[in-house]
Amino acid sequence: MAEPILNVENLSKSFGKIKAVNQLSFEVTKGQVFGILGPNGSGKTTTLSMLLDLIQPDSGSFQWFGQPPSKGSRKRIGSVIESPNFFPYLDAVTNLKIVADIKDKPYNDIADILQAAGLYERRLSKFKTFSFGMRQRLAVASALLGNPEVLILDEPTNGLDPQGIAQIRDIIAMVASRGSTILLASHLLDEVQKICNYVVVLRKGVMLFSGNVKEVLAVSDSIELAASDNQGLATAISEYPGFSSLTESDGIIQVHFSQPADTAAINSFLSQKGIILSHLADKKRSLEQHFLELLQDNK
Amino acid sequence: MIKLLKIEFKKIRTYKVFWILTGLYFVFLAAGILLAEFMINHIVNNVNSRMPIPFPHVAIYYFPDVWQNVAFFASIRYVLIFPAIIMIILITNEFTYKTIRQNVINGMSKTEFLASKLLIILLMAVIMSIVLAAGAFFIGLSHSGLSEVDFFIKGIPFMVGFFISLLCYMVYAFFCGFILRNTGLSIAIFTLYSLIIEPVIYFIFRAPFMFKNTIYTYLPVNSVIRLTEYPAIPMLKKIMGVNLQEHVSLTACLIPIAYSAIMIVTVFLIMKRKDL
């Protein structure tokens, strides 16, 4: 069994009448790239804020590294929550030194981290002169100070241009390859699917799913078929391995499979059964569409 | 503790606003103290022009009176407001830029955060008091030399009194900034209260000259300012027949200290419960 990094048990928080987080439980083990996926307002940031002692939970508890939360555990975690928070009138190096001081870490990796974030040339510029993308990169850089065991990122690519997104993702990939545990909150299914291997899906503070990304976010493919004899076609295709269900409308049969289906194989399978297709189309649902359906189903 | 001060020092070392306001404070302080004698004598001259027997000119920079006079002019509310505004800016910046959140996220406890701010207040009060004491010493030295025996002993209570004034007034400012969290609003309300509301209350509840212990005595800002209540002017002593103030009274010190203690406890309690 992998070493537990974070245990969350029945965590709840309300703001007035709104239940921001409701009975949330999950576990993160060492080396996981753990995604918290949910639309805006689903309680992702509230959850992370509670885990970092910024917000007091109404009920429930959590443990970092198998111990009750403390400032000591926070020093082992690098985090970016919401916007990058730095003193605008201080330069990048001074801002990072303050972070290092708080974390009891030496200054010697500041230069390397600024290099990795592509900010070394601007290290003595005041934070307020930085562009949006540079600010975000400095925030990620500060989270990497002192090589933390856990990296928490809240919407790290929010508002960035494609190049900025790619840079941040490269950094995450690099950190993950070192064996650090990553906790990533995002409203972008695509992002979670590309980066994470475990995920919890939140909606209005309630956990809908949790588990392996491939299982939870598995995309069921469907294929459109039509032939002169649609009834014979329906009978034949139901014998195809991995078949799960079909619907017929306007003379076109839509077939769902529990595993990815190959159109060429289906075509030859059906022709062996003596069915000549007049229409064959691969209908992959977009990931975003799937995510929306996932949320819809649980209304 | 050293670590917390190191962090605080990094936050202000290259912060222009901090150094400009600190510089302005010392300029106003020096100008106030050095122009005081000139201005008092200007008034004396005006009065003398209508008097058959002229009053003698006053001298306020002689040992040991210089200690009391420097402490008196340094704790005038228009001068004392500068370090208070500096403190308000330092605390509200943390909320404006959300760096208080980031400090806690990075592993500073909420208690440590407050402690670091109180430490910087303490350090600023110590440094400013030492600068003021050194200034008073050199002013006295240049006017009277070291002839007086008790020149130094008499200075201690007034300098300690000024230190308590400055310390408590900055704690008030810190409290105001912490509660309101907004720089402009905090400065406006704090200045309005210190410079206008309390003086207005004074006019409503004022007691006859030299009578003490009205409600006004116990108002927070007044209790700070009135630790050194009167300047030591020989002529004034002669006219009144009594010395208006011999030393800084310990009970007078307890009022602002009590206010500060209540504020500090309140801030810690709020910080413990409130979400950042």
Coordinates of C-alpha atoms in Angstrom, one line a residue:
Chain A
M1 CA 0.0 0.0 0.0
A2 CA 1.3 3.4 -1.0
E3 CA 2.2 5.9 1.7
P4 CA -0.7 8.2 2.5
I5 CA -0.1 11.9 2.0
L6 CA -3.5 13.3 2.6
N7 CA -6.6 11.9 4.3
V8 CA -9.8 13.9 4.1
E9 CA -12.8 12.8 6.1
N10 CA -16.3 14.2 5.9
L11 CA -15.1 17.7 5.4
S12 CA -17.9 20.3 5.3
K13 CA -18.1 24.1 5.0
S14 CA -21.1 26.4 4.6
F15 CA -21.1 30.1 3.7
G16 CA -24.5 31.2 5.0
K17 CA -27.1 28.9 3.4
I18 CA -24.8 27.7 0.7
K19 CA -23.0 24.4 1.3
A20 CA -19.7 25.0 -0.4
V21 CA -18.3 21.6 0.6
N22 CA -20.5 18.8 1.8
Q23 CA -19.2 15.7 3.5
L24 CA -16.1 15.4 1.3
S25 CA -13.8 12.4 1.8
F26 CA -10.9 11.2 -0.2
E27 CA -7.3 10.0 0.1
V28 CA -4.2 11.0 -1.7
T29 CA -1.2 8.7 -1.7
K30 CA 2.4 9.4 -2.4
G31 CA 3.3 10.0 -6.0
Q32 CA -0.2 10.5 -7.2
V33 CA -1.2 13.3 -9.5
F34 CA -4.5 13.9 -8.0
G35 CA -7.1 16.0 -9.8
I36 CA -10.1 17.8 -8.2
L37 CA -12.4 18.4 -11.1
G38 CA -15.5 20.5 -11.0
P39 CA -17.2 23.5 -12.6
N40 CA -16.7 27.0 -11.1
G41 CA -18.3 27.2 -7.7
S42 CA -18.2 23.5 -7.0
G43 CA -16.1 23.9 -3.9
K44 CA -12.6 23.2 -5.2
T45 CA -10.9 26.3 -3.9
T46 CA -12.8 26.1 -0.6
T47 CA -11.6 22.6 -0.2
L48 CA -8.0 23.5 -0.8
S49 CA -8.3 26.6 1.5
M50 CA -9.4 24.3 4.3
L51 CA -6.6 21.9 3.6
L52 CA -4.1 24.8 4.0
D53 CA -5.7 26.2 7.2
L54 CA -7.0 29.4 5.5
I55 CA -10.6 28.5 6.2
Q56 CA -11.9 26.7 9.2
P57 CA -14.0 23.7 8.3
D58 CA -17.5 23.5 9.9
S59 CA -17.0 19.7 10.5
G60 CA -14.9 16.9 9.4
S61 CA -11.1 16.5 9.5
F62 CA -8.0 16.0 7.5
Q63 CA -4.5 14.8 8.0
W64 CA -1.3 15.6 6.2
F65 CA 1.4 13.0 6.2
G66 CA -0.6 11.0 8.7
Q67 CA -0.6 13.9 11.3
P68 CA -3.0 16.6 12.3
P69 CA -2.4 19.7 10.2
S70 CA 0.2 22.2 11.4
K71 CA 2.4 24.9 10.1
G72 CA 5.1 22.2 9.9
S73 CA 3.1 20.2 7.4
R74 CA 2.4 23.3 5.4
K75 CA 6.1 23.9 5.0
R76 CA 6.4 20.6 3.2
I77 CA 3.7 21.7 0.7
G78 CA 4.1 24.1 -2.1
S79 CA 0.9 25.8 -3.1
V80 CA -0.7 28.3 -5.5
I81 CA -4.3 29.1 -4.5
E82 CA -6.3 31.3 -6.8
S83 CA -4.2 34.3 -7.9
P84 CA -0.4 34.7 -7.4
N85 CA 0.0 36.6 -4.1
F86 CA 3.2 38.7 -3.9
F87 CA 4.2 42.1 -2.8
P88 CA 4.0 44.2 -6.0
Y89 CA 6.7 46.6 -4.9
L90 CA 9.3 43.9 -4.2
D91 CA 11.3 42.2 -6.9
A92 CA 11.0 38.5 -7.8
V93 CA 14.0 37.4 -5.8
T94 CA 13.0 39.2 -2.6
N95 CA 9.5 37.8 -2.9
L96 CA 10.9 34.3 -3.3
K97 CA 13.3 34.9 -0.4
I98 CA 10.4 35.7 1.9
V99 CA 8.8 32.4 0.9
A100 CA 12.0 30.6 1.5
D101 CA 12.4 32.2 5.0
I102 CA 8.9 31.2 6.0
K103 CA 9.5 27.6 4.8
D104 CA 12.9 27.4 6.5
K105 CA 14.5 26.6 3.1
P106 CA 17.8 27.9 1.8
Y107 CA 18.0 30.5 -1.0
N108 CA 20.3 28.4 -3.2
D109 CA 17.7 27.0 -5.5
I110 CA 16.0 30.4 -6.2
A111 CA 18.2 31.0 -9.3
D112 CA 17.4 27.5 -10.7
I113 CA 13.7 27.9 -10.1
L114 CA 13.6 31.3 -11.8
Q115 CA 15.5 29.8 -14.7
A116 CA 13.0 26.9 -15.0
A117 CA 10.1 29.5 -14.9
G118 CA 11.8 31.6 -17.5
L119 CA 12.0 34.6 -15.2
Y120 CA 15.7 34.7 -14.5
E121 CA 16.4 37.8 -16.6
R122 CA 13.6 39.6 -14.8
R123 CA 14.5 38.5 -11.3
L124 CA 15.3 42.0 -10.1
S125 CA 12.2 43.6 -11.6
K126 CA 9.3 44.5 -9.3
F127 CA 6.5 42.0 -9.3
K128 CA 4.0 44.7 -10.4
T129 CA 5.8 45.0 -13.8
F130 CA 5.2 41.4 -14.6
S131 CA 2.7 40.2 -17.2
F132 CA -0.2 37.9 -16.2
G133 CA 1.7 34.9 -17.5
M134 CA 4.9 35.8 -15.7
R135 CA 3.0 36.3 -12.4
Q136 CA 1.4 32.9 -12.7
R137 CA 4.8 31.3 -13.5
L138 CA 6.4 33.1 -10.5
A139 CA 3.6 31.7 -8.3
V140 CA 4.3 28.2 -9.6
A141 CA 8.0 28.8 -9.1
S142 CA 7.5 29.9 -5.5
A143 CA 5.5 26.7 -4.9
L144 CA 8.5 24.7 -6.1
L145 CA 11.0 26.3 -3.6
G146 CA 12.8 23.9 -1.5
N147 CA 11.6 20.9 -3.4
P148 CA 8.3 20.3 -1.6
E149 CA 6.9 16.8 -1.1
V150 CA 3.4 18.0 -2.2
L151 CA 2.5 20.5 -4.8
I152 CA -1.0 22.1 -4.7
L153 CA -2.1 24.0 -7.7
D154 CA -5.5 25.7 -8.0
E155 CA -6.4 26.4 -11.7
P156 CA -2.7 26.9 -12.5
T157 CA -3.3 27.6 -16.2
N158 CA -6.4 29.8 -15.8
G159 CA -6.2 32.8 -18.2
L160 CA -2.9 31.8 -19.7
D161 CA -2.1 31.7 -23.4
P162 CA -1.4 28.3 -25.1
Q163 CA 2.4 28.9 -24.6
G164 CA 1.9 29.7 -21.0
I165 CA -0.3 26.6 -20.5
A166 CA 2.4 24.4 -22.1
Q167 CA 5.1 25.9 -19.8
I168 CA 3.1 25.3 -16.7
R169 CA 2.3 21.7 -17.8
D170 CA 5.9 21.1 -18.5
I171 CA 6.8 22.2 -14.9
I172 CA 4.1 19.9 -13.5
A173 CA 5.3 17.0 -15.5
M174 CA 8.8 17.6 -14.3
V175 CA 7.7 17.7 -10.7
A176 CA 5.6 14.6 -11.1
S177 CA 8.6 12.8 -12.6
R178 CA 10.6 13.5 -9.5
G179 CA 8.0 11.5 -7.5
S180 CA 6.4 14.5 -5.7
T181 CA 2.7 14.3 -5.1
I182 CA 0.5 16.8 -6.9
L183 CA -3.0 18.0 -6.1
L184 CA -4.5 19.9 -8.9
A185 CA -7.8 21.7 -9.0
S186 CA -9.3 22.5 -12.3
H187 CA -12.5 23.1 -14.2
L188 CA -10.9 21.8 -17.4
L189 CA -11.6 18.2 -17.9
D190 CA -9.0 18.1 -20.7
E191 CA -6.4 19.4 -18.3
V192 CA -7.2 16.9 -15.6
Q193 CA -7.2 14.1 -18.1
K194 CA -3.8 15.1 -19.5
I195 CA -2.1 15.6 -16.2
C196 CA -3.7 13.5 -13.5
N197 CA -4.0 9.9 -12.8
Y198 CA -6.5 10.1 -9.9
V199 CA -9.5 12.4 -9.8
V200 CA -12.5 13.4 -7.6
V201 CA -15.3 15.1 -9.5
L202 CA -17.2 17.8 -7.5
R203 CA -20.5 19.5 -8.1
K204 CA -21.9 22.0 -5.7
G205 CA -19.6 20.8 -3.0
V206 CA -20.7 17.1 -3.3
M207 CA -18.4 14.5 -4.6
L208 CA -19.8 12.7 -7.6
F209 CA -17.1 10.4 -8.5
S210 CA -13.6 9.4 -7.5
G211 CA -11.1 7.0 -8.7
N212 CA -8.7 6.4 -11.6
V213 CA -8.9 9.0 -14.3
K214 CA -9.2 6.4 -17.0
E215 CA -12.2 4.7 -15.3
V216 CA -14.1 7.8 -14.2
L217 CA -13.6 9.7 -17.4
A218 CA -13.7 6.8 -19.7
V219 CA -15.3 7.8 -23.0
S220 CA -17.8 5.4 -24.4
D221 CA -17.7 5.5 -28.1
S222 CA -20.6 5.2 -30.4
I223 CA -20.8 4.3 -34.0
E224 CA -23.5 5.1 -36.5
L225 CA -24.5 2.3 -38.8
A226 CA -27.1 1.9 -41.5
A227 CA -28.0 -0.8 -44.1
S228 CA -30.9 -1.8 -46.3
D229 CA -31.9 -4.4 -43.6
N230 CA -31.6 -2.5 -40.3
Q231 CA -33.2 -5.3 -38.3
G232 CA -30.7 -7.8 -39.5
L233 CA -28.0 -5.3 -38.8
A234 CA -29.2 -4.8 -35.2
T235 CA -29.2 -8.5 -34.5
A236 CA -25.8 -8.9 -36.0
I237 CA -24.1 -6.0 -34.3
S238 CA -25.5 -7.1 -30.9
E239 CA -23.2 -10.1 -31.2
Y240 CA -20.1 -7.9 -31.6
P241 CA -17.7 -8.1 -28.6
G242 CA -18.0 -5.1 -26.3
F243 CA -21.5 -4.2 -27.6
S244 CA -23.5 -2.4 -24.9
S245 CA -26.6 -0.8 -26.3
L246 CA -28.2 0.7 -29.5
T247 CA -30.8 3.2 -30.5
E248 CA -32.4 3.7 -33.9
S249 CA -33.7 6.9 -35.4
D250 CA -34.3 8.0 -38.9
G251 CA -33.0 4.8 -40.3
I252 CA -29.7 5.1 -38.6
I253 CA -28.6 2.8 -35.8
Q254 CA -26.4 4.3 -33.1
V255 CA -24.4 1.6 -31.3
H256 CA -22.6 2.1 -28.0
F257 CA -19.7 0.0 -26.9
S258 CA -18.2 -0.6 -23.5
Q259 CA -14.7 -0.6 -25.0
P260 CA -13.2 1.3 -27.9
A261 CA -14.5 -0.1 -31.1
D262 CA -12.6 -0.2 -34.4
T263 CA -14.7 0.8 -37.4
A264 CA -12.7 -1.4 -39.9
A265 CA -13.2 -4.5 -37.7
I266 CA -16.9 -3.8 -37.4
N267 CA -17.2 -3.4 -41.1
S268 CA -15.5 -6.8 -41.9
F269 CA -17.4 -8.4 -39.0
L270 CA -20.7 -7.3 -40.5
S271 CA -19.8 -8.2 -44.1
Q272 CA -19.0 -11.7 -42.9
K273 CA -22.5 -11.8 -41.6
G274 CA -23.7 -10.8 -45.1
I275 CA -24.7 -7.3 -44.2
I276 CA -23.6 -4.6 -46.5
L277 CA -23.4 -1.2 -44.8
S278 CA -24.7 1.9 -46.5
H279 CA -23.5 4.2 -43.7
L280 CA -20.7 3.9 -41.2
A281 CA -19.5 6.8 -39.0
D282 CA -17.3 7.0 -35.8
K283 CA -19.0 9.3 -33.3
K284 CA -16.6 10.1 -30.6
R285 CA -18.1 12.4 -28.0
S286 CA -16.0 15.3 -27.0
L287 CA -14.5 15.1 -23.6
E288 CA -16.1 18.3 -22.5
Q289 CA -19.5 17.0 -23.7
H290 CA -18.9 13.9 -21.6
F291 CA -18.0 15.9 -18.6
L292 CA -21.2 18.0 -18.9
E293 CA -23.2 14.8 -19.2
L294 CA -21.5 13.4 -16.1
L295 CA -22.6 16.5 -14.2
Q296 CA -26.1 16.4 -15.8
D297 CA -26.8 12.8 -14.8
N298 CA -26.5 13.7 -11.2
K299 CA -28.8 16.6 -11.0
Chain B
M1 CA 11.7 35.9 16.6
I2 CA 14.8 36.9 14.7
K3 CA 13.5 35.0 11.8
L4 CA 10.1 36.9 11.9
L5 CA 11.9 40.2 12.0
K6 CA 14.1 39.2 9.1
I7 CA 11.0 38.5 7.1
E8 CA 9.4 41.8 8.0
F9 CA 12.6 43.6 7.2
K10 CA 12.6 42.0 3.7
K11 CA 9.0 43.3 3.2
I12 CA 10.0 46.9 3.9
R13 CA 13.6 47.1 2.9
T14 CA 12.9 48.2 -0.7
Y15 CA 9.4 49.6 0.0
K16 CA 9.6 53.3 -1.1
V17 CA 6.4 54.3 0.6
F18 CA 7.7 53.1 4.0
W19 CA 10.9 55.1 3.7
I20 CA 9.3 58.2 2.4
L21 CA 6.8 58.3 5.2
T22 CA 9.5 57.5 7.8
G23 CA 11.6 60.3 6.3
L24 CA 8.7 62.7 6.4
Y25 CA 8.0 61.8 10.0
F26 CA 11.5 62.7 11.1
V27 CA 11.4 65.9 9.0
F28 CA 8.1 67.0 10.7
L29 CA 9.4 65.9 14.1
A30 CA 12.7 67.8 13.8
A31 CA 10.9 70.9 12.3
G32 CA 8.3 70.8 15.1
I33 CA 10.9 70.6 17.9
L34 CA 13.4 73.1 16.4
L35 CA 10.8 75.7 15.5
A36 CA 8.9 75.4 18.8
E37 CA 11.0 78.0 20.6
F38 CA 10.9 80.4 17.7
M39 CA 7.1 80.1 17.5
I40 CA 6.6 80.5 21.2
N41 CA 8.8 83.6 21.2
H42 CA 6.9 84.9 18.2
I43 CA 3.7 84.7 20.3
V44 CA 5.6 86.3 23.3
N45 CA 6.6 89.2 21.0
N46 CA 3.0 89.7 19.9
V47 CA 1.8 89.8 23.5
N48 CA 4.7 92.1 24.5
S49 CA 3.7 94.7 21.9
R50 CA 0.5 95.3 23.9
M51 CA 2.0 95.0 27.4
P52 CA 3.7 97.7 29.5
I53 CA 6.1 95.2 31.1
P54 CA 7.4 92.7 28.5
F55 CA 7.6 89.0 29.2
P56 CA 11.1 87.6 28.9
H57 CA 11.7 85.3 25.9
V58 CA 11.5 81.6 26.7
A59 CA 14.2 79.1 26.2
I60 CA 13.1 75.5 26.0
Y61 CA 16.2 73.6 24.9
Y62 CA 18.1 73.6 28.2
F63 CA 18.8 70.6 30.3
P64 CA 16.8 69.2 32.0
D65 CA 13.7 70.8 30.4
V66 CA 14.7 69.8 26.9
W67 CA 13.6 66.2 27.6
Q68 CA 10.1 67.1 28.6
N69 CA 9.8 69.6 25.8
V70 CA 11.1 67.3 23.1
A71 CA 8.7 64.5 24.3
F72 CA 5.8 67.0 24.4
F73 CA 6.4 68.3 20.8
A74 CA 7.1 64.8 19.5
S75 CA 3.8 63.5 20.8
I76 CA 1.6 66.1 19.2
R77 CA -1.1 64.3 17.3
Y78 CA -0.2 65.8 13.9
V79 CA 3.3 64.4 14.2
L80 CA 2.4 61.1 15.8
I81 CA 0.0 60.3 13.0
F82 CA 2.9 59.5 10.6
P83 CA 4.1 56.3 12.3
A84 CA 0.5 55.3 12.7
I85 CA -0.2 55.7 9.0
I86 CA 3.0 53.7 8.3
M87 CA 1.7 50.9 10.5
I88 CA -1.8 50.9 8.8
I89 CA -0.2 50.6 5.4
L90 CA 2.0 47.7 6.5
I91 CA -0.9 45.7 7.8
T92 CA -3.5 46.5 5.2
N93 CA -1.0 45.8 2.4
E94 CA -1.0 42.2 3.6
F95 CA -4.7 42.0 3.1
T96 CA -4.8 44.0 -0.2
Y97 CA -2.1 41.8 -1.8
K98 CA -3.4 38.7 0.0
T99 CA 0.2 38.1 1.2
I100 CA -1.2 37.2 4.6
R101 CA -2.9 34.2 2.9
Q102 CA 0.3 33.3 1.1
N103 CA 2.3 33.6 4.3
V104 CA 0.0 31.2 6.1
I105 CA -0.1 28.8 3.1
N106 CA 3.7 28.8 3.0
G107 CA 3.8 27.6 6.6
M108 CA 3.6 30.7 8.9
S109 CA 1.1 30.2 11.7
K110 CA -1.5 32.9 12.2
T111 CA 0.0 33.7 15.6
E112 CA 3.5 34.1 14.1
F113 CA 2.0 36.5 11.5
L114 CA 0.6 38.7 14.2
A115 CA 3.7 38.4 16.3
S116 CA 5.9 39.5 13.4
K117 CA 3.8 42.7 13.0
L118 CA 3.8 43.4 16.7
L119 CA 7.6 42.9 16.7
I120 CA 8.1 45.4 13.9
I121 CA 5.9 47.9 15.9
L122 CA 8.1 47.3 18.9
L123 CA 11.3 47.7 17.0
M124 CA 10.1 50.9 15.2
A125 CA 9.0 52.4 18.6
V126 CA 12.4 51.5 20.1
I127 CA 14.4 52.9 17.2
M128 CA 12.3 56.1 16.9
S129 CA 12.6 56.7 20.7
I130 CA 16.3 56.2 20.6
V131 CA 16.6 58.7 17.7
L132 CA 14.5 61.1 19.6
A133 CA 16.4 60.7 22.8
A134 CA 19.7 61.2 21.0
G135 CA 18.2 64.3 19.3
A136 CA 17.1 65.7 22.6
F137 CA 20.5 65.0 24.1
F138 CA 22.3 66.9 21.4
I139 CA 19.9 69.8 21.4
G140 CA 20.4 70.1 25.2
L141 CA 24.1 69.7 24.9
S142 CA 24.4 72.5 22.2
H143 CA 22.4 74.9 24.4
S144 CA 23.5 74.2 28.0
G145 CA 26.4 71.9 28.1
L146 CA 26.7 69.1 30.7
S147 CA 26.5 71.4 33.7
E148 CA 23.3 70.1 35.2
V149 CA 23.8 67.1 37.4
D150 CA 20.3 65.5 36.9
F151 CA 20.2 66.2 33.2
F152 CA 20.1 62.6 32.3
I153 CA 18.0 61.1 35.1
K154 CA 15.2 63.6 34.5
G155 CA 15.2 62.6 30.8
I156 CA 14.5 58.9 31.3
P157 CA 10.8 59.1 32.4
F158 CA 9.9 61.4 29.5
M159 CA 11.7 59.3 26.9
V160 CA 10.1 56.1 28.3
G161 CA 6.8 58.0 28.2
F162 CA 7.3 58.9 24.6
F163 CA 8.2 55.3 23.8
I164 CA 4.9 54.1 25.4
S165 CA 3.0 56.8 23.5
L166 CA 4.5 55.8 20.2
L167 CA 4.1 52.1 20.9
C168 CA 0.5 52.2 21.9
Y169 CA -0.5 54.6 19.1
M170 CA 1.0 52.3 16.5
V171 CA -0.8 49.4 18.2
Y172 CA -4.1 51.4 17.8
A173 CA -3.2 51.9 14.1
F174 CA -2.4 48.2 13.6
F175 CA -5.8 47.3 15.2
C176 CA -7.7 49.7 13.0
G177 CA -5.9 48.4 9.9
F178 CA -6.5 44.8 10.9
I179 CA -10.2 45.3 11.5
L180 CA -10.9 47.3 8.4
R181 CA -8.4 45.6 6.1
N182 CA -8.6 48.4 3.6
T183 CA -5.8 50.9 3.4
G184 CA -7.7 54.1 2.4
L185 CA -10.6 53.5 4.6
S186 CA -8.4 52.7 7.6
I187 CA -6.2 55.8 7.2
A188 CA -9.3 58.0 6.7
I189 CA -11.1 56.6 9.8
F190 CA -8.0 56.6 12.0
T191 CA -7.0 60.1 11.0
L192 CA -10.6 61.4 11.3
Y193 CA -10.9 59.9 14.8
S194 CA -7.5 61.0 16.0
L195 CA -7.5 64.5 14.6
I196 CA -11.2 65.5 14.6
I197 CA -13.5 63.3 16.6
E198 CA -11.5 63.2 19.8
P199 CA -10.8 66.9 19.8
V200 CA -14.6 67.5 19.3
I201 CA -15.3 65.2 22.3
Y202 CA -12.8 67.3 24.2
F203 CA -14.8 70.5 23.5
I204 CA -17.9 68.8 24.8
F205 CA -16.5 67.3 27.9
R206 CA -13.6 69.7 28.6
A207 CA -12.8 70.3 32.2
P208 CA -11.4 73.6 33.6
F209 CA -7.7 74.1 33.1
M210 CA -5.5 71.7 35.2
F211 CA -8.5 69.7 36.4
K212 CA -8.1 66.1 35.4
N213 CA -10.1 62.9 35.1
T214 CA -12.9 63.8 32.8
I215 CA -14.1 61.3 30.3
Y216 CA -11.6 62.9 27.9
T217 CA -8.7 61.6 30.0
Y218 CA -9.7 58.1 29.3
L219 CA -10.2 58.4 25.5
P220 CA -7.6 56.2 23.7
V221 CA -5.8 58.8 21.6
N222 CA -5.9 61.5 24.2
S223 CA -4.5 59.1 26.8
V224 CA -1.5 58.5 24.4
I225 CA -0.9 62.1 23.7
R226 CA -1.2 63.4 27.2
L227 CA 1.5 61.3 28.7
T228 CA 3.7 64.3 28.4
E229 CA 0.8 66.8 28.9
Y230 CA 2.6 70.1 29.2
P231 CA 5.9 71.5 28.0
A232 CA 8.4 72.7 30.6
I233 CA 8.6 76.4 30.0
P234 CA 10.2 78.3 32.9
M235 CA 7.9 81.4 32.3
L236 CA 4.8 79.2 32.4
K237 CA 6.0 77.8 35.8
K238 CA 6.4 81.3 37.1
I239 CA 2.9 82.5 35.9
M240 CA 1.1 79.4 37.2
G241 CA 3.1 79.3 40.4
V242 CA 3.4 75.5 40.1
N243 CA 5.3 73.2 37.9
L244 CA 2.6 71.7 35.6
Q245 CA 4.3 68.4 35.1
E246 CA 7.2 66.9 37.0
H247 CA 7.3 63.5 35.5
V248 CA 5.2 61.0 33.5
S249 CA 2.7 59.4 35.8
L250 CA 2.6 55.7 35.9
T251 CA -1.2 55.6 36.1
A252 CA -1.4 57.7 33.0
C253 CA 0.7 55.2 31.2
L254 CA -1.6 52.4 32.2
I255 CA -4.6 53.7 30.2
P256 CA -3.0 53.4 26.7
I257 CA -1.3 50.2 27.7
A258 CA -4.7 48.8 28.8
Y259 CA -6.3 49.8 25.5
S260 CA -3.4 48.3 23.5
A261 CA -3.6 45.0 25.5
I262 CA -7.3 44.7 24.8
M263 CA -6.7 45.4 21.1
I264 CA -3.9 42.9 20.8
V265 CA -6.0 40.2 22.5
T266 CA -9.0 41.0 20.2
V267 CA -6.8 40.7 17.1
F268 CA -5.5 37.3 18.2
L269 CA -9.0 36.1 18.9
I270 CA -10.3 37.3 15.6
M271 CA -7.4 35.9 13.7
K272 CA -8.0 32.5 15.3
R273 CA -11.6 32.3 14.2
K274 CA -11.8 34.2 11.0
D275 CA -11.2 32.8 7.6
L276 CA -8.5 34.4 5.5

